Coordinates of C-alpha atoms and ligand atoms in Angstrom, one line a residue:
M1 CA 0.0 0.0 0.0
P2 CA 1.5 3.4 -1.0
R3 CA 2.4 5.8 1.8
I4 CA 2.0 9.5 1.6
E5 CA 5.0 11.1 3.3
R6 CA 4.0 14.0 5.6
Q7 CA 6.9 16.1 4.6
R8 CA 5.8 15.8 1.0
V9 CA 2.3 17.1 1.9
T10 CA 3.9 20.0 3.8
D11 CA 6.3 20.9 0.9
L12 CA 3.6 20.7 -1.7
L13 CA 1.2 22.8 0.3
A14 CA 3.9 25.5 0.7
R15 CA 4.5 25.4 -3.0
E16 CA 0.8 25.7 -3.8
K17 CA 0.3 28.5 -1.4
S18 CA 3.0 30.6 -3.0
R19 CA 1.7 29.7 -6.5
F20 CA -1.8 30.9 -5.3
V21 CA -0.4 34.2 -4.0
S22 CA 1.5 35.0 -7.2
S23 CA -1.5 34.3 -9.5
H24 CA -4.1 36.2 -7.3
S25 CA -2.6 39.6 -6.8
R26 CA -5.8 41.6 -7.2
S27 CA -7.7 39.3 -4.8
K28 CA -4.8 39.7 -2.3
R29 CA -5.1 43.5 -2.5
L30 CA -8.9 43.3 -2.0
A31 CA -8.5 40.9 0.9
E32 CA -6.1 43.3 2.6
E33 CA -8.4 46.3 1.9
S34 CA -11.3 44.3 3.3
A35 CA -9.7 43.2 6.5
P36 CA -10.1 46.4 8.6
H37 CA -13.7 46.8 7.6
F38 CA -15.1 43.5 8.8
L39 CA -15.6 41.4 11.9
A40 CA -13.0 38.6 11.8
G41 CA -11.4 40.6 8.9
V42 CA -13.6 39.0 6.3
Q43 CA -16.9 39.9 4.7
M44 CA -18.7 36.7 5.8
P45 CA -17.5 34.8 8.9
W46 CA -17.1 31.4 7.1
L47 CA -14.6 32.9 4.7
V48 CA -11.9 32.2 7.2
E49 CA -12.5 28.6 6.5
W50 CA -11.4 28.7 2.8
E51 CA -8.2 26.7 2.2
S52 CA -6.3 29.4 0.3
P53 CA -4.1 32.0 2.0
F54 CA -6.9 34.5 1.3
T55 CA -10.1 34.0 -0.7
V56 CA -10.5 34.7 -4.3
F57 CA -12.7 37.7 -5.1
V58 CA -15.3 37.0 -7.7
E59 CA -15.8 39.0 -10.9
K60 CA -18.7 37.0 -12.3
A61 CA -20.2 33.5 -12.5
L62 CA -22.3 31.8 -15.1
G63 CA -23.5 28.2 -15.4
A64 CA -20.8 26.0 -13.9
H65 CA -18.0 28.5 -14.2
I66 CA -16.6 31.4 -12.1
T67 CA -14.1 34.1 -13.1
D68 CA -12.1 35.9 -10.4
V69 CA -10.9 39.5 -10.3
D70 CA -7.5 38.4 -11.5
G71 CA -9.1 36.9 -14.6
N72 CA -8.6 33.3 -13.5
E73 CA -11.4 31.0 -14.6
Y74 CA -12.6 28.0 -12.6
V75 CA -14.9 25.0 -13.1
D76 CA -17.1 25.6 -10.1
L77 CA -17.8 22.3 -8.3
C78 CA -18.5 24.2 -5.0
L79 CA -21.5 26.0 -6.4
G80 CA -21.9 28.3 -3.4
D81 CA -21.9 25.3 -1.1
T82 CA -25.2 24.2 -2.6
G83 CA -26.7 27.7 -3.0
A84 CA -26.0 27.6 -6.7
M85 CA -26.4 23.9 -7.1
F86 CA -28.5 24.4 -10.2
G87 CA -25.9 26.6 -11.9
H88 CA -25.1 30.3 -11.7
S89 CA -27.8 32.6 -13.0
P90 CA -29.9 30.1 -15.0
K91 CA -31.3 31.9 -18.0
V92 CA -34.9 31.3 -17.2
L93 CA -34.4 32.6 -13.7
V94 CA -32.7 35.7 -14.8
Q95 CA -35.5 36.4 -17.3
A96 CA -38.2 35.8 -14.7
V97 CA -36.7 38.0 -12.0
T98 CA -35.8 40.7 -14.4
E99 CA -39.5 40.9 -15.4
A100 CA -40.7 40.6 -11.9
V101 CA -38.4 43.2 -10.4
G102 CA -40.4 46.1 -11.9
N103 CA -43.7 45.0 -10.2
G104 CA -42.6 45.6 -6.6
L105 CA -40.5 43.4 -4.6
T106 CA -42.2 42.9 -1.2
Y107 CA -45.7 43.8 -0.2
M108 CA -46.5 41.8 3.0
L109 CA -49.2 40.3 0.8
P110 CA -49.4 37.0 -1.0
T111 CA -49.0 36.3 -4.7
E112 CA -50.3 33.4 -6.8
D113 CA -46.7 32.1 -7.1
G114 CA -47.0 30.9 -3.5
I115 CA -49.9 28.6 -4.3
R116 CA -48.2 27.1 -7.3
I117 CA -45.0 26.5 -5.2
A118 CA -46.9 24.8 -2.3
A119 CA -48.8 22.6 -4.8
E120 CA -45.6 21.6 -6.6
L121 CA -43.9 20.8 -3.3
E122 CA -46.8 18.6 -2.2
R123 CA -46.6 16.7 -5.5
R124 CA -42.9 16.1 -4.9
I125 CA -42.6 15.6 -1.2
G126 CA -46.1 14.5 -0.3
L127 CA -46.6 17.1 2.5
P128 CA -49.7 19.3 2.1
R129 CA -48.9 22.4 4.2
W130 CA -46.1 24.9 3.7
S131 CA -44.6 28.1 4.8
F132 CA -41.8 30.4 3.6
T133 CA -38.7 31.9 5.1
L134 CA -35.5 33.5 3.6
T135 CA -33.0 31.0 4.9
A136 CA -32.8 27.3 5.8
T137 CA -31.7 28.4 9.3
D138 CA -35.0 30.2 9.8
A139 CA -36.9 27.3 8.4
N140 CA -35.3 25.0 10.9
R141 CA -35.8 27.4 13.7
F142 CA -39.5 27.8 13.0
A143 CA -40.0 24.1 12.4
T144 CA -38.5 23.3 15.8
R145 CA -40.5 26.1 17.5
I146 CA -43.7 24.6 16.1
A147 CA -42.6 21.1 17.3
R148 CA -42.1 22.5 20.8
A149 CA -45.5 24.3 20.7
I150 CA -47.5 21.3 19.7
T151 CA -45.8 18.7 21.8
G152 CA -45.4 21.0 24.9
R153 CA -41.8 19.6 25.2
Q154 CA -38.7 21.7 25.6
K155 CA -35.9 19.8 24.0
I156 CA -34.8 18.9 20.5
L157 CA -32.6 16.0 19.5
V158 CA -29.8 16.4 16.9
F159 CA -26.9 14.2 15.9
D160 CA -23.3 14.9 16.6
G161 CA -21.7 16.7 13.7
C162 CA -24.9 18.1 12.4
Y163 CA -25.3 21.5 10.9
H164 CA -28.6 23.2 10.4
G165 CA -27.5 26.8 10.1
T166 CA -27.0 29.2 12.9
H167 CA -29.9 27.8 14.8
D168 CA -28.7 28.1 18.5
E169 CA -30.1 24.9 19.9
T170 CA -28.4 22.8 17.2
L171 CA -24.9 24.2 17.7
A172 CA -24.0 21.4 20.1
R173 CA -21.6 18.5 20.2
L174 CA -21.2 15.3 22.1
D175 CA -18.1 14.9 24.2
D176 CA -17.9 11.6 26.0
G177 CA -21.6 11.8 26.8
A178 CA -21.5 15.5 27.7
I179 CA -23.3 18.1 25.6
N180 CA -21.1 21.1 24.8
P181 CA -21.3 24.0 22.4
R182 CA -19.7 23.2 19.0
S183 CA -16.2 24.3 18.9
G184 CA -16.0 27.9 17.6
S185 CA -19.6 28.6 18.6
V186 CA -19.8 32.2 19.7
G187 CA -21.9 33.3 22.7
P188 CA -24.4 30.4 23.2
P189 CA -27.5 32.0 24.7
V190 CA -28.3 29.3 27.3
D191 CA -26.8 26.1 28.6
L192 CA -27.4 23.6 25.8
N193 CA -28.4 20.9 28.3
L194 CA -31.6 22.9 28.8
T195 CA -32.5 22.7 25.1
T196 CA -30.8 19.9 23.3
R197 CA -30.0 16.2 23.4
V198 CA -27.2 15.0 21.1
V199 CA -26.4 11.4 20.1
E200 CA -24.2 9.8 17.4
F201 CA -25.7 9.4 13.9
N202 CA -26.5 5.8 13.1
D203 CA -26.9 4.9 16.9
L204 CA -30.6 3.9 17.3
R205 CA -30.1 2.7 20.8
A206 CA -28.9 6.1 21.8
V207 CA -31.9 7.7 20.1
E208 CA -34.2 5.4 22.0
Q209 CA -32.5 6.2 25.3
A210 CA -32.6 10.0 24.6
L211 CA -36.3 10.0 23.8
S212 CA -37.2 7.8 26.7
Y213 CA -37.1 10.8 29.1
G214 CA -40.2 12.2 27.4
D215 CA -38.8 15.8 27.1
V216 CA -37.9 15.8 23.4
A217 CA -40.2 17.6 20.9
C218 CA -38.5 16.7 17.7
V219 CA -35.5 15.0 16.0
L220 CA -34.0 17.4 13.5
T221 CA -31.7 15.7 11.1
E222 CA -30.4 15.5 7.5
P223 CA -31.0 12.1 5.9
A224 CA -27.2 11.8 5.8
L225 CA -24.8 14.1 7.6
T226 CA -23.3 16.2 4.9
N227 CA -21.6 18.9 7.0
A228 CA -19.2 16.7 9.0
G229 CA -18.0 15.0 5.9
M230 CA -20.4 12.6 4.3
V231 CA -21.8 10.2 6.9
L232 CA -24.3 7.9 5.2
P233 CA -27.2 6.2 7.1
D234 CA -26.8 2.5 7.9
P235 CA -29.3 0.2 6.2
G236 CA -32.4 0.3 8.4
F237 CA -31.4 3.5 10.2
H238 CA -34.2 5.7 8.8
E239 CA -36.9 3.0 9.3
G240 CA -35.7 2.6 13.0
L241 CA -35.6 6.4 13.5
R242 CA -39.1 6.7 12.2
E243 CA -40.4 3.9 14.4
I244 CA -38.8 5.2 17.5
T245 CA -39.9 8.8 17.0
R246 CA -43.5 7.7 16.4
R247 CA -43.6 5.5 19.4
H248 CA -42.4 8.4 21.6
G249 CA -44.6 11.0 20.0
V250 CA -41.6 12.9 18.8
L251 CA -41.8 14.8 15.5
L252 CA -39.3 14.0 12.8
I253 CA -38.0 17.0 10.9
I254 CA -35.9 16.2 7.8
D255 CA -33.6 19.0 6.6
E256 CA -32.9 18.5 2.9
T257 CA -31.0 21.7 2.3
H258 CA -28.0 19.7 1.1
T259 CA -29.4 16.3 0.3
I260 CA -31.7 17.8 -2.3
S261 CA -28.8 16.6 -4.4
S262 CA -30.5 13.1 -4.2
G263 CA -33.3 14.0 -6.6
F264 CA -36.1 16.3 -7.5
G265 CA -38.0 15.3 -4.3
G266 CA -34.9 15.0 -2.2
Y267 CA -33.7 12.0 -0.3
T268 CA -37.2 11.9 1.2
R269 CA -38.8 11.0 -2.1
A270 CA -36.0 8.8 -3.3
F271 CA -35.9 6.7 -0.2
A272 CA -39.6 7.0 0.9
L273 CA -38.9 8.7 4.2
E274 CA -42.0 9.8 6.1
P275 CA -41.1 13.1 7.9
D276 CA -43.6 15.1 9.9
M277 CA -41.8 18.2 8.8
F278 CA -39.5 19.0 5.9
V279 CA -37.0 21.8 5.4
L280 CA -35.3 23.1 2.2
G281 CA -33.3 26.2 1.7
K282 CA -30.3 27.4 -0.2
P283 CA -30.7 26.4 -3.9
I284 CA -34.5 26.5 -4.0
G285 CA -34.4 30.2 -5.1
G286 CA -31.4 29.7 -7.4
G287 CA -29.4 32.2 -5.2
I288 CA -32.3 34.6 -4.5
P289 CA -32.8 34.2 -0.7
A290 CA -35.7 31.7 -0.1
A291 CA -36.5 28.6 1.9
V292 CA -39.5 26.5 2.7
Y293 CA -40.7 24.2 5.4
G294 CA -43.7 21.9 5.2
C295 CA -45.6 19.5 7.4
T296 CA -48.3 16.8 7.4
E297 CA -52.0 17.7 7.7
E298 CA -51.9 16.3 11.3
I299 CA -49.2 18.6 12.4
A300 CA -50.9 21.6 10.7
K301 CA -54.1 20.8 12.5
R302 CA -52.4 20.6 15.8
F303 CA -50.7 23.9 15.1
D304 CA -53.9 25.6 14.0
A305 CA -55.6 24.4 17.2
L306 CA -53.1 26.4 19.2
L307 CA -54.2 29.6 17.6
D308 CA -56.7 31.7 19.5
P309 CA -59.6 32.3 17.0
S310 CA -60.3 35.7 18.6
H311 CA -56.6 36.7 18.3
P312 CA -54.9 34.5 15.8
V313 CA -51.4 36.1 16.0
V314 CA -48.4 34.0 15.5
V315 CA -45.3 35.4 17.3
G316 CA -41.9 33.8 16.9
I317 CA -42.2 32.5 13.4
G318 CA -42.2 34.4 10.1
G319 CA -40.3 37.6 9.1
T320 CA -41.2 40.7 7.2
L321 CA -39.4 39.7 4.0
A322 CA -40.3 36.0 4.2
G323 CA -42.3 35.0 1.1
N324 CA -41.6 38.3 -0.6
A325 CA -42.8 38.5 -4.2
L326 CA -39.3 38.3 -5.8
S327 CA -38.2 35.2 -3.9
L328 CA -41.5 33.5 -4.6
R329 CA -41.2 34.2 -8.3
A330 CA -37.6 32.8 -8.2
V331 CA -38.7 29.6 -6.3
R332 CA -41.6 29.0 -8.7
V333 CA -39.4 29.3 -11.8
M334 CA -36.7 27.2 -10.2
L335 CA -39.2 24.4 -9.4
E336 CA -41.0 24.5 -12.7
Q337 CA -38.0 24.9 -15.1
V338 CA -34.7 24.2 -13.4
I339 CA -35.1 21.8 -10.5
T340 CA -36.5 19.3 -12.9
E341 CA -36.2 15.5 -13.3
Q342 CA -34.6 16.0 -16.6
N343 CA -31.9 18.3 -15.2
Y344 CA -31.3 15.8 -12.3
E345 CA -30.6 13.1 -14.9
H346 CA -27.8 15.1 -16.3
M347 CA -26.4 16.1 -12.9
F348 CA -26.3 12.4 -11.9
D349 CA -24.5 11.4 -15.1
V350 CA -21.7 13.9 -14.7
A351 CA -21.5 13.2 -10.9
A352 CA -21.2 9.5 -11.7
Q353 CA -18.4 10.4 -14.1
L354 CA -16.7 12.5 -11.3
E355 CA -17.0 9.6 -8.8
A356 CA -15.7 7.1 -11.3
G357 CA -12.7 9.2 -12.2
I358 CA -11.7 9.6 -8.6
Q359 CA -12.2 5.9 -7.9
K360 CA -10.1 5.1 -11.0
T361 CA -7.2 7.1 -9.6
L362 CA -7.6 5.6 -6.1
D363 CA -7.5 2.1 -7.7
E364 CA -4.6 2.9 -10.0
Y365 CA -2.4 4.1 -7.1
E366 CA -4.0 1.6 -4.5
L367 CA -4.8 4.5 -2.2
P368 CA -6.9 3.4 0.7
W369 CA -9.4 6.2 0.4
H370 CA -13.1 6.1 -0.4
V371 CA -15.4 8.2 -2.6
T372 CA -19.1 8.6 -1.9
R373 CA -21.9 10.0 -4.1
M374 CA -25.4 11.2 -3.1
G375 CA -26.9 12.0 -6.4
A376 CA -25.2 15.1 -7.6
R377 CA -23.0 15.4 -4.5
V378 CA -19.6 13.7 -4.5
E379 CA -17.0 13.5 -1.7
Y380 CA -13.9 11.6 -1.0
G381 CA -12.3 10.8 2.3
H382 CA -9.0 9.6 3.5
T383 CA -10.1 6.3 5.0
P384 CA -10.8 3.0 3.2
E385 CA -14.5 3.0 4.0
P386 CA -17.0 5.8 4.5
R387 CA -17.2 6.9 8.2
R388 CA -20.3 6.0 10.2
T389 CA -20.3 8.9 12.7
A390 CA -19.1 12.5 12.8
R391 CA -16.6 11.6 15.5
E392 CA -15.0 9.0 13.2
V393 CA -14.7 11.7 10.5
E394 CA -13.2 14.1 13.0
E395 CA -10.6 11.6 14.2
T396 CA -9.6 10.5 10.7
T397 CA -9.5 13.9 8.9
D398 CA -6.2 15.1 7.6
S399 CA -6.7 18.8 7.4
E400 CA -3.3 19.5 5.8
L401 CA -4.0 17.0 3.1
E402 CA -7.5 18.4 2.5
Q403 CA -6.1 21.9 2.2
L404 CA -3.5 20.7 -0.3
L405 CA -6.1 18.9 -2.5
H406 CA -8.3 22.0 -2.4
L407 CA -5.6 24.4 -3.3
Y408 CA -4.0 22.2 -5.9
C409 CA -7.3 22.1 -7.7
L410 CA -7.9 25.8 -7.3
N411 CA -4.5 26.7 -8.7
R412 CA -5.4 24.7 -11.8
G413 CA -8.8 26.1 -12.4
V414 CA -11.2 23.8 -10.4
M415 CA -13.0 25.1 -7.3
I416 CA -14.1 22.5 -4.8
T417 CA -15.9 23.2 -1.5
P418 CA -13.6 24.0 1.4
F419 CA -14.2 22.2 4.7
H420 CA -14.3 18.6 3.3
N421 CA -13.4 18.1 -0.4
M422 CA -17.1 18.0 -1.4
M423 CA -18.2 18.6 -5.0
L424 CA -21.5 19.3 -6.7
T425 CA -22.6 19.0 -10.3
S426 CA -25.1 21.3 -11.9
P427 CA -27.3 21.2 -15.0
A428 CA -24.5 23.3 -16.6
T429 CA -21.6 21.1 -15.6
T430 CA -20.2 19.3 -18.6
A431 CA -18.3 16.0 -19.0
A432 CA -15.2 18.2 -20.0
D433 CA -15.5 20.1 -16.7
V434 CA -15.5 16.9 -14.7
E435 CA -12.7 15.4 -16.8
R436 CA -10.6 18.5 -15.9
H437 CA -11.1 17.9 -12.2
N438 CA -10.3 14.2 -12.5
N439 CA -7.0 14.8 -14.4
I440 CA -6.0 17.4 -11.8
F441 CA -6.9 15.0 -8.9
R442 CA -4.8 12.3 -10.5
D443 CA -1.8 14.7 -10.9
C444 CA -2.1 15.7 -7.3
I445 CA -2.1 12.1 -6.2
R446 CA 0.9 11.3 -8.4
E447 CA 2.8 14.2 -6.9
L448 CA 1.8 13.1 -3.4
L449 CA 3.3 9.7 -4.1
G450 CA 6.5 11.1 -5.4
H451 CA 5.9 10.9 -9.2
T452 CA 5.8 13.9 -11.4
A453 CA 2.4 15.2 -12.5
A454 CA 1.4 13.8 -16.0
Ligands
PLP501 C1 -28.3 20.9 6.2 C2 -28.3 22.4 6.3 N1 -29.3 23.0 6.8 C3 -29.4 24.4 7.0 C4 -28.3 25.2 6.6 C5 -28.4 26.6 6.8 O1 -28.5 27.3 5.6 P1 -28.5 28.9 5.6 O2 -27.1 29.3 6.1 O3 -28.7 29.2 4.2 O4 -29.5 29.4 6.5 C6 -27.2 24.6 6.1 C7 -26.0 25.4 5.7 O5 -25.0 24.9 5.4 C8 -27.1 23.2 5.9 O6 -26.1 22.5 5.5

């Protein structure tokens, strides 16, 4: 079995960093100019997590490609970490929002688009009642609030390694049975032990135990963990989770913000899950802020029953701009014309090509790594088999190696997601785009093993 020497990783990373700096002078200047203006020195807090010495500044993006301010072009396999999963500025979306923009953008009144969206979501997901927000974070926050309201229970259960946005009660981690704030979590409002139970993904016995106290309103989870590295559900996990949650009267909220890569009705439709509530944000507006959450008729009735008919005010969910006319127009067009079965077929084809190319290199060089694919989402990891829990991912992650792979691709015109070498394909991604990545990946592996790049 080939061994990757640590010193080689370190040397290659140093070489790639200096190559990046010399080919991104304008981005460097803008990063330096930005720093004194912003909290943490960057425009958005997560930018500090990009693997390059500073981030590229974008000039424009179209379809599956991005151009930066230095004129470097990239095949974009990051796609805004799913926000642009259906390609940058799809033509039909641009046309629709350009037309809509002159008719007023937000009225605090409904439009017909909202009805068409809810009907289409029901057709895809099978849930009849929906509501709108601007972000997946808010959709998760409101779904969990509703779960608390209708069950009268205080806590939520999440899995270690989860990410559901900046939703306070989910920013928890499991440390030898203790529940602590996620590392890096700033200013947790209350002790998480008052709000949250955390267990390992794929551990049904722990779920059973955690729900047995009778204080959990809902389980909030992705169908597979995608934010801790890809952690796939064991066979039978979802059936077990559904059975246990039902038996304990606990609502099951499925957050498909990332796993919508599984198909036009998400993992829920592809694998016949039966959530009580469903959340989807990020790509549903094609980049225009929008998110949705939906629920069964039973949950909706229990919610409605809480409202006082003489004073039916709902406080704590909603938002002035939620469901604004522009975002609803965007969502409708995306659902009707872009997030389609036909486009998914193409996305799956190129994602399969991406996966196969990576696997071919792993086989050729007998590297004990694995590659996983969830529809249009592909990710590789530095262990022979996919990991079953977030803790396993944490313990086996080689950050230096991840950084090198990311930067090596970036320096050669392919952008992959920072954090954990994750890639997405869009309707605009071509076979040539994917081939480009696969050749670069192979070159990087060759260099890591002491060969010259092809
Ligand atoms: C599964 C999941 N849910 C929710 C969110 C939050 O999305 P947003 O930051 O758009 O609110 C994310 C963000 O990465 C996510 O991965």
